[in-house]
Coordinates of C-alpha atoms in Angstrom, one line a residue:
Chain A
X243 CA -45.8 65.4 -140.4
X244 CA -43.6 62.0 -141.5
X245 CA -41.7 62.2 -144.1
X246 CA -42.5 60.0 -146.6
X247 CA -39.1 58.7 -148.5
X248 CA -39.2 56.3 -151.5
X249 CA -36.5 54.8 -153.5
X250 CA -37.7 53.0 -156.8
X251 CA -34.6 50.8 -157.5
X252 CA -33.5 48.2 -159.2
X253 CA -30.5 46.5 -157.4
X254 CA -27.7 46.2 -160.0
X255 CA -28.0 49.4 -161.5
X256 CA -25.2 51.0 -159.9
X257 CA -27.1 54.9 -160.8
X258 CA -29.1 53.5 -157.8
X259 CA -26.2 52.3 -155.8
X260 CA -25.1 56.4 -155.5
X261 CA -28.7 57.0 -154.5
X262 CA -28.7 53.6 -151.4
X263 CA -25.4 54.7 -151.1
X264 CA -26.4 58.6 -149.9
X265 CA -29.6 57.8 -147.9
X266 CA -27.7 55.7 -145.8
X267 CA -24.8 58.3 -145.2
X268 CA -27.3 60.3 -144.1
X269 CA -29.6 58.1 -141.8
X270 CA -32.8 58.0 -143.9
X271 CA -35.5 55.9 -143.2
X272 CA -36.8 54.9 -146.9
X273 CA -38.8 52.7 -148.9
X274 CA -37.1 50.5 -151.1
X275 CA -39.1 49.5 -154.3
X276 CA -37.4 47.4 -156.4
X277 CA -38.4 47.8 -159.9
X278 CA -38.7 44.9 -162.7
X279 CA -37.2 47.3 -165.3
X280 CA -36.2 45.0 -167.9
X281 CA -39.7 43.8 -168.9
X282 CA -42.4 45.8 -166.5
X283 CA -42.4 48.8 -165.1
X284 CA -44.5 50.2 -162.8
X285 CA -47.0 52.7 -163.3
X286 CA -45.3 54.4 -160.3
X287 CA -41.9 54.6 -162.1
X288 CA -43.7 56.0 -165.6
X289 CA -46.0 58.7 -163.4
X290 CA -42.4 59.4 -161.4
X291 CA -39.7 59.8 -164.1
X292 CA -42.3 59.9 -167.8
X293 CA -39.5 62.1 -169.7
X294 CA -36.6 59.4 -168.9
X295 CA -38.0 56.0 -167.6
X296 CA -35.4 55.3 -165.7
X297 CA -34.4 54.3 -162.2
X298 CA -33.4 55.5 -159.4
X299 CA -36.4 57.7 -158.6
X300 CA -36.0 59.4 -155.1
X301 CA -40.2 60.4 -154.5
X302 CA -39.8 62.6 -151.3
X303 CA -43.2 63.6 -150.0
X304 CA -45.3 62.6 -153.3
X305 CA -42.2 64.6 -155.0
X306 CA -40.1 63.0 -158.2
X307 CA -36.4 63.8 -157.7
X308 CA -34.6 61.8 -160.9
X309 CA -31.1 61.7 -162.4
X310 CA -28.7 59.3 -160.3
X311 CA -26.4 62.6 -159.5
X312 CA -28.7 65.3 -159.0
X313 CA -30.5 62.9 -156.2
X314 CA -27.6 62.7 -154.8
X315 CA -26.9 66.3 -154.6
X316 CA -30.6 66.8 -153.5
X317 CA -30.5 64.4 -150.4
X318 CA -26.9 66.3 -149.4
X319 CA -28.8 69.7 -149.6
X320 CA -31.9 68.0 -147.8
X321 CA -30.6 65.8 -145.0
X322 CA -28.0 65.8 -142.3
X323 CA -25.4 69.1 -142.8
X324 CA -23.1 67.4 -140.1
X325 CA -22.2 64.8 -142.7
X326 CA -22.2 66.4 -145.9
X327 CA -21.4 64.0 -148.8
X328 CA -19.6 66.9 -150.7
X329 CA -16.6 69.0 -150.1
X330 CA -17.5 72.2 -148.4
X331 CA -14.9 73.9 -150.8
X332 CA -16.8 74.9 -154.1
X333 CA -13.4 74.1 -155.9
X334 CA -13.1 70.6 -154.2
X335 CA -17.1 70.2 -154.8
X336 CA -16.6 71.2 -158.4
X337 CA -13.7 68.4 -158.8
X338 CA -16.1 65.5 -156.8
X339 CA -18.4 66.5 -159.7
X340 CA -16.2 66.3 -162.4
X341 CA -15.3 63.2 -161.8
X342 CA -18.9 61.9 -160.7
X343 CA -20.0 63.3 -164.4
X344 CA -16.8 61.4 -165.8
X345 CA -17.7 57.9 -164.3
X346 CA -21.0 58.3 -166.1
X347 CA -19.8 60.0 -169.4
X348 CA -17.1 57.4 -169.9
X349 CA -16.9 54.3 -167.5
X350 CA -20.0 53.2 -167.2
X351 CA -20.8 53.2 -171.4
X352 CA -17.6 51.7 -172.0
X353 CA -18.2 48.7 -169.3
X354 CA -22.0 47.9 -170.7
X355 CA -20.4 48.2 -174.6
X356 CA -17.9 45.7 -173.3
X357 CA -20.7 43.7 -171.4
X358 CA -23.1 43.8 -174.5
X359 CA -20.6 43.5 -177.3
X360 CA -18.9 40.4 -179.2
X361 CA -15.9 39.7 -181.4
X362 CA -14.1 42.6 -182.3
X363 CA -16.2 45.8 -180.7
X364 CA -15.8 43.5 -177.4
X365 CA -12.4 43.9 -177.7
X366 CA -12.1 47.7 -178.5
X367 CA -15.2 48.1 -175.6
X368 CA -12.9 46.3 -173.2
X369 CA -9.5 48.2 -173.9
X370 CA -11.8 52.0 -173.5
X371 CA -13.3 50.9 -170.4
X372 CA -9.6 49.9 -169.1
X373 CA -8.5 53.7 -170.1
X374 CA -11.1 55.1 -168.7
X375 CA -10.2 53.4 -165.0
X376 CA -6.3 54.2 -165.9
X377 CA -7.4 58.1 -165.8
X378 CA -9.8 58.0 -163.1
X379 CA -6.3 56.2 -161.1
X380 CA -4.5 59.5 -162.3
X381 CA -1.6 57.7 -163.1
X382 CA -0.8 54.3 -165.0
X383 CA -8.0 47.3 -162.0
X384 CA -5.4 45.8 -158.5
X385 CA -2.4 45.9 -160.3
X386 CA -3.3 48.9 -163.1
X387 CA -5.1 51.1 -160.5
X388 CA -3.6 50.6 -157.1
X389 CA -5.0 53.8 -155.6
X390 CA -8.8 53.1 -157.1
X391 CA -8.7 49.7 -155.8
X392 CA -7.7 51.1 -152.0
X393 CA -10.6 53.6 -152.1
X394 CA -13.0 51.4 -153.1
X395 CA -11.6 48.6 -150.1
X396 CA -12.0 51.8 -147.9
X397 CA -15.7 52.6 -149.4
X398 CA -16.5 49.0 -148.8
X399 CA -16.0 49.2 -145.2
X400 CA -18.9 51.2 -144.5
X401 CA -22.2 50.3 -144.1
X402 CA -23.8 52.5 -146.0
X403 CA -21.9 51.2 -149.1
X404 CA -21.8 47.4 -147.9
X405 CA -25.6 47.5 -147.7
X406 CA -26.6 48.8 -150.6
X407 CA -24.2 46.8 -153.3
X408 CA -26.0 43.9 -154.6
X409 CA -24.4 40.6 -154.6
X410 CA -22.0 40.1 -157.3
X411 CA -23.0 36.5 -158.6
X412 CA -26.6 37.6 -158.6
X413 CA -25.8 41.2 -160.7
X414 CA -23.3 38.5 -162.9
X415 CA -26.4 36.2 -163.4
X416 CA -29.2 38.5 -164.1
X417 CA -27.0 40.6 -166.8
X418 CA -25.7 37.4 -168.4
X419 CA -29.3 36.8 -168.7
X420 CA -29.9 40.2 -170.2
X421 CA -27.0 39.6 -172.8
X422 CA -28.7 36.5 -173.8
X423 CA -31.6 38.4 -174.5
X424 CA -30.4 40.9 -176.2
X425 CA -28.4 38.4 -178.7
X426 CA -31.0 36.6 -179.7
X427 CA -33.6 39.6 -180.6
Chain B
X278 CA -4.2 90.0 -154.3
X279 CA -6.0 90.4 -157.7
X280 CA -8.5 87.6 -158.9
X281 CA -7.6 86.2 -162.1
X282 CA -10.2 84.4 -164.2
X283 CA -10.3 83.2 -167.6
X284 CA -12.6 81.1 -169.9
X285 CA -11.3 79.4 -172.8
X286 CA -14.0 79.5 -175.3
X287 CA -15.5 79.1 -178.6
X288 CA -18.2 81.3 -179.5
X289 CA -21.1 79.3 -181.1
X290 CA -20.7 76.3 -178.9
X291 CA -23.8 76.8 -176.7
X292 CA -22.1 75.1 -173.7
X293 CA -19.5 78.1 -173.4
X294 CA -22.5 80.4 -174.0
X295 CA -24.0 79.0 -170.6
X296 CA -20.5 80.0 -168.8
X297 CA -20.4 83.4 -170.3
X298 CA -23.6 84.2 -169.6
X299 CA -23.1 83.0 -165.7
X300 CA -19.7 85.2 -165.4
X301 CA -21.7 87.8 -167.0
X302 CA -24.6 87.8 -164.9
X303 CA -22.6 87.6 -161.6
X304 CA -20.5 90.5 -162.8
X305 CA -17.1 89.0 -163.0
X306 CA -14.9 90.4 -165.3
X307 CA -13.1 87.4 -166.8
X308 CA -10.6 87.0 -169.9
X309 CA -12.2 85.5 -172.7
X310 CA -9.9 83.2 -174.9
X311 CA -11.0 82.3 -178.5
X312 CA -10.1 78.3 -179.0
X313 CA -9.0 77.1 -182.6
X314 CA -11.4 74.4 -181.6
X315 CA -12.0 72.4 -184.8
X316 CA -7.9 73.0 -186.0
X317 CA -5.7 73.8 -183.8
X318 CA -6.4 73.5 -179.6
X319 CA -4.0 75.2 -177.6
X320 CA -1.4 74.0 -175.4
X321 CA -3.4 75.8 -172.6
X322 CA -6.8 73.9 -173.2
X323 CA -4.7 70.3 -173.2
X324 CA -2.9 70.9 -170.3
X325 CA -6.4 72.4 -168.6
X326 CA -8.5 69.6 -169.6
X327 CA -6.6 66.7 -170.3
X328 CA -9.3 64.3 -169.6
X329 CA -11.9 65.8 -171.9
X330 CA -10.0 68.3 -174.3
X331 CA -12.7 70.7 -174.8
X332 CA -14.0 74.1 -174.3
X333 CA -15.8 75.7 -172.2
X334 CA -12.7 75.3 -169.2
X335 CA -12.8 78.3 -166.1
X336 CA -9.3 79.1 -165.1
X337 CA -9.9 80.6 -161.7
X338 CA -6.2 81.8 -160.0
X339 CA -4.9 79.1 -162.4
X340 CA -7.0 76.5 -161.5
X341 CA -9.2 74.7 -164.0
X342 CA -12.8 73.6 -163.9
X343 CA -14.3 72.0 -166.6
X344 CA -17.9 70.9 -167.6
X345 CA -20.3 73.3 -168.6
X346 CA -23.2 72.6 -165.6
X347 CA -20.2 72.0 -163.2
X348 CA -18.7 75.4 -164.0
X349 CA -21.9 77.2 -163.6
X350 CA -22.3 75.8 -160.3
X351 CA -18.8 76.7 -158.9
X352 CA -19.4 80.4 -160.6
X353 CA -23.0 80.4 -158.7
X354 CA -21.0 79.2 -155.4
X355 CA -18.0 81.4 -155.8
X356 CA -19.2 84.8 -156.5
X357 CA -22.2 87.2 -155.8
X358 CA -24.4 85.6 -153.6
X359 CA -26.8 88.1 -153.8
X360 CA -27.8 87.2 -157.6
X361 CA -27.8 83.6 -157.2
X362 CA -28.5 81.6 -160.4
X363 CA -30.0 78.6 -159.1
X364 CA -33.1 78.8 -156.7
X365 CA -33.1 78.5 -152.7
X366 CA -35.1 75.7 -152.7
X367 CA -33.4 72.4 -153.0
X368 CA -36.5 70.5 -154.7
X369 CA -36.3 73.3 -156.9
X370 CA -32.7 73.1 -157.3
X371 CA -32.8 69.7 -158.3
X372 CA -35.6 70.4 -160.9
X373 CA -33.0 72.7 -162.2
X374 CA -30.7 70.4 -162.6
X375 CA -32.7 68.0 -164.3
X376 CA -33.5 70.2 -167.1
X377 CA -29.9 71.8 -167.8
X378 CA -29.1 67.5 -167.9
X379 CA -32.0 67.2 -170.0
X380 CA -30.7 69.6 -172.7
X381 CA -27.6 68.1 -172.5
X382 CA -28.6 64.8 -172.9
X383 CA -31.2 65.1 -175.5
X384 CA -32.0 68.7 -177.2
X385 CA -28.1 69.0 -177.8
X386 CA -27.5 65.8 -179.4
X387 CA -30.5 65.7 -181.3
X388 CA -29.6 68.8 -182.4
X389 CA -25.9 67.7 -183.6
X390 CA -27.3 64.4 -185.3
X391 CA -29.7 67.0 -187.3
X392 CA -27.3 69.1 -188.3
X393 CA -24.6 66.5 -189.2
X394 CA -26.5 64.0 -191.2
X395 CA -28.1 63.4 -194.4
X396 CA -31.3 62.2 -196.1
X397 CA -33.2 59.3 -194.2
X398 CA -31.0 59.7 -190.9
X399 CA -31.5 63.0 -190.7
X400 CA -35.3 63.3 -191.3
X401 CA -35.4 60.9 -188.0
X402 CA -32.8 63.4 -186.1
X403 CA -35.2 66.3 -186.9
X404 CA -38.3 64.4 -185.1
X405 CA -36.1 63.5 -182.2
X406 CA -35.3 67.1 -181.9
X407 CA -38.6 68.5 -182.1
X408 CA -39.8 66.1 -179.3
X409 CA -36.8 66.8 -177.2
X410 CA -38.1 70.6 -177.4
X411 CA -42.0 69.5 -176.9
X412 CA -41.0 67.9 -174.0
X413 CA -39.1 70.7 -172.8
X414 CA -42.0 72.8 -173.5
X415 CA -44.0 70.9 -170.9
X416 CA -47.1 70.1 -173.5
X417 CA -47.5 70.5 -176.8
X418 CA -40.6 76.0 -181.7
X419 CA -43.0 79.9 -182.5
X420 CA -46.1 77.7 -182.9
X421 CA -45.2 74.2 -181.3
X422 CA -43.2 75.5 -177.8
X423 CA -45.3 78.7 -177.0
X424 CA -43.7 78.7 -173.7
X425 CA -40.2 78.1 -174.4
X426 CA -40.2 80.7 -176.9
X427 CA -41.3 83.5 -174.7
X428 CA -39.1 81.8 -172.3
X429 CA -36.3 82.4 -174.6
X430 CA -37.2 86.0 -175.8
X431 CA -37.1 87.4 -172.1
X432 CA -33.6 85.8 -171.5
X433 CA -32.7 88.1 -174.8
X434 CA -33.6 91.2 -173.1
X435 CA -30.7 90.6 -170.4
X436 CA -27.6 91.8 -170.8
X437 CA -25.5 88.9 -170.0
X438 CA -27.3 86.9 -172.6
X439 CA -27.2 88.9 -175.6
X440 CA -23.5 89.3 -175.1
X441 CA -23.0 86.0 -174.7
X442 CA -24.4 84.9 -177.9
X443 CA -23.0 84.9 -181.1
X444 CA -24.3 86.1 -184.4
X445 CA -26.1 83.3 -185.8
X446 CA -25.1 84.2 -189.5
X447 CA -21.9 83.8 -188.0
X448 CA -22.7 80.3 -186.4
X449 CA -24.8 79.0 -189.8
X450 CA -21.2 79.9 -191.6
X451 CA -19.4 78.6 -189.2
X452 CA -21.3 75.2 -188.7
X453 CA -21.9 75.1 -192.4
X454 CA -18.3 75.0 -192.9
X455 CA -18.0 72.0 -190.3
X456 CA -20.2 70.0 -191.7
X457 CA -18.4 69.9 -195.6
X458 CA -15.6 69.2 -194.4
X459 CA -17.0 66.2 -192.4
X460 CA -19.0 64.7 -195.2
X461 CA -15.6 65.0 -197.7
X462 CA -13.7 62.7 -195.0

């Protein structure tokens, strides 16, 4: 039987980034279904994901797989062993996770409180989001976080990750127009 | 050479009670460490967890991990394969997953936001709280979540769990405590 892969998706979110991001490591054919998720979603995405709502959705045979990390996890344990996207070493896997679960916990609220935020809160927003890079550097963005800047040039050089990051005057346009939005409700 | 494992803890924080009862249920025999978490934290915990700077942190041969749902994974990887904790099944894995994240996410800070608040705020808390469990439930707690209940009751009756919880007289005390001295600030 084919295997039937979907991705629903919406291309800035960088949740489904990690999910583009894994498929393609691995060499699976999918479906990309790019979801208006500011002001419709598909009945597909509310059938999918109805106790969150939210993109990415990883629908694997008819089957919902949700929650950007644990799809990520799920197409590791499902596709291609000879190029596993974790460590092999349940200490090294645990540390991949801690800091997979850190990015989410503290960098990516901080960034969309600095994105969405004005005056004052923008300010405090901006200066968490920078700590929050300084600890994931492990020591003191080019300048402030030398080593996170090199990994993500390195990340950048393969396809799997070139193809799947949206361009960045489009995501800068479309969330501009999201602030705009936002501000005016 | 002798394994060495401890868990710095604090007994009603239900994310230590998911650590304890993995440990327990994989038969490790581990050093628990009382944390003086709301006073006083040790010098240990900092220099463990710097990033976050809170319980529930495994110490394995003097090497931390940290996050509740991480730790349970590295204690599910690392010891006693024959009493796994997770199923076989990655789909089923992943659903797994998605409801530890769930509780997380929404039961446990629903549940905080209930217990730490007052009047008008806390009356909406409560509702969140009860519809985080409903979901849970899969439909429609004794008389609303018939399911989780009995769900519940059987985990009781192993070993691992009811040594892992504490008293809740003990917790209600505890928690009651907490919250006075949070509303005098």
């Amino acid at each position: 039987m084919a295997e039937e892969v979907i991705l629903l998706d919406f291309s800035p979110s960088p949740f489904a980034m990690k999910a583009r991001i894994a498929l393609r490591e691995k060499g699976v054919h999918f479906d990309l279904r790019e979801e208006e998720i500011l002001s419709n979603k598909s009945p597909l995405l509310l059938q999918m994901n109805p106790v969150h709502k939210k993109i990415p959705v990883l629908i694997h045979n008819g089957k919902p797989v949700c929650e950007s990390n644990i799809i990520v996890q799920y197409i590791d344990e499902t596709w291609g062993p000879e190029s596993p996207l974790l460590p092999s070493d349940p200490y090294e896997r645990a540390c991949a996770r801690f800091w997979a679960d850190y990015v989410d916990k503290k960098i990516f609220p901080a960034g969309q409180a600095a994105w969405l935020s004005t005056g004052e809160d923008q300010e405090a927003a901006k200066k968490e989001f920078i700590k929050g890079f300084k600890t994931l550097n492990g020591c003191s963005i080019e300048e402030e976080c030398p080593k996170l800047v090199g990994w993500a040039k390195r990340c950048m050089q393969r396809e799997s990750v070139a193809k799947s990051l949206p361009d960045q005057h489009k995501v800068y346009d479309l969330m501009s127009e999201f602030r705009k939005k936002l501000q005016a409700q």
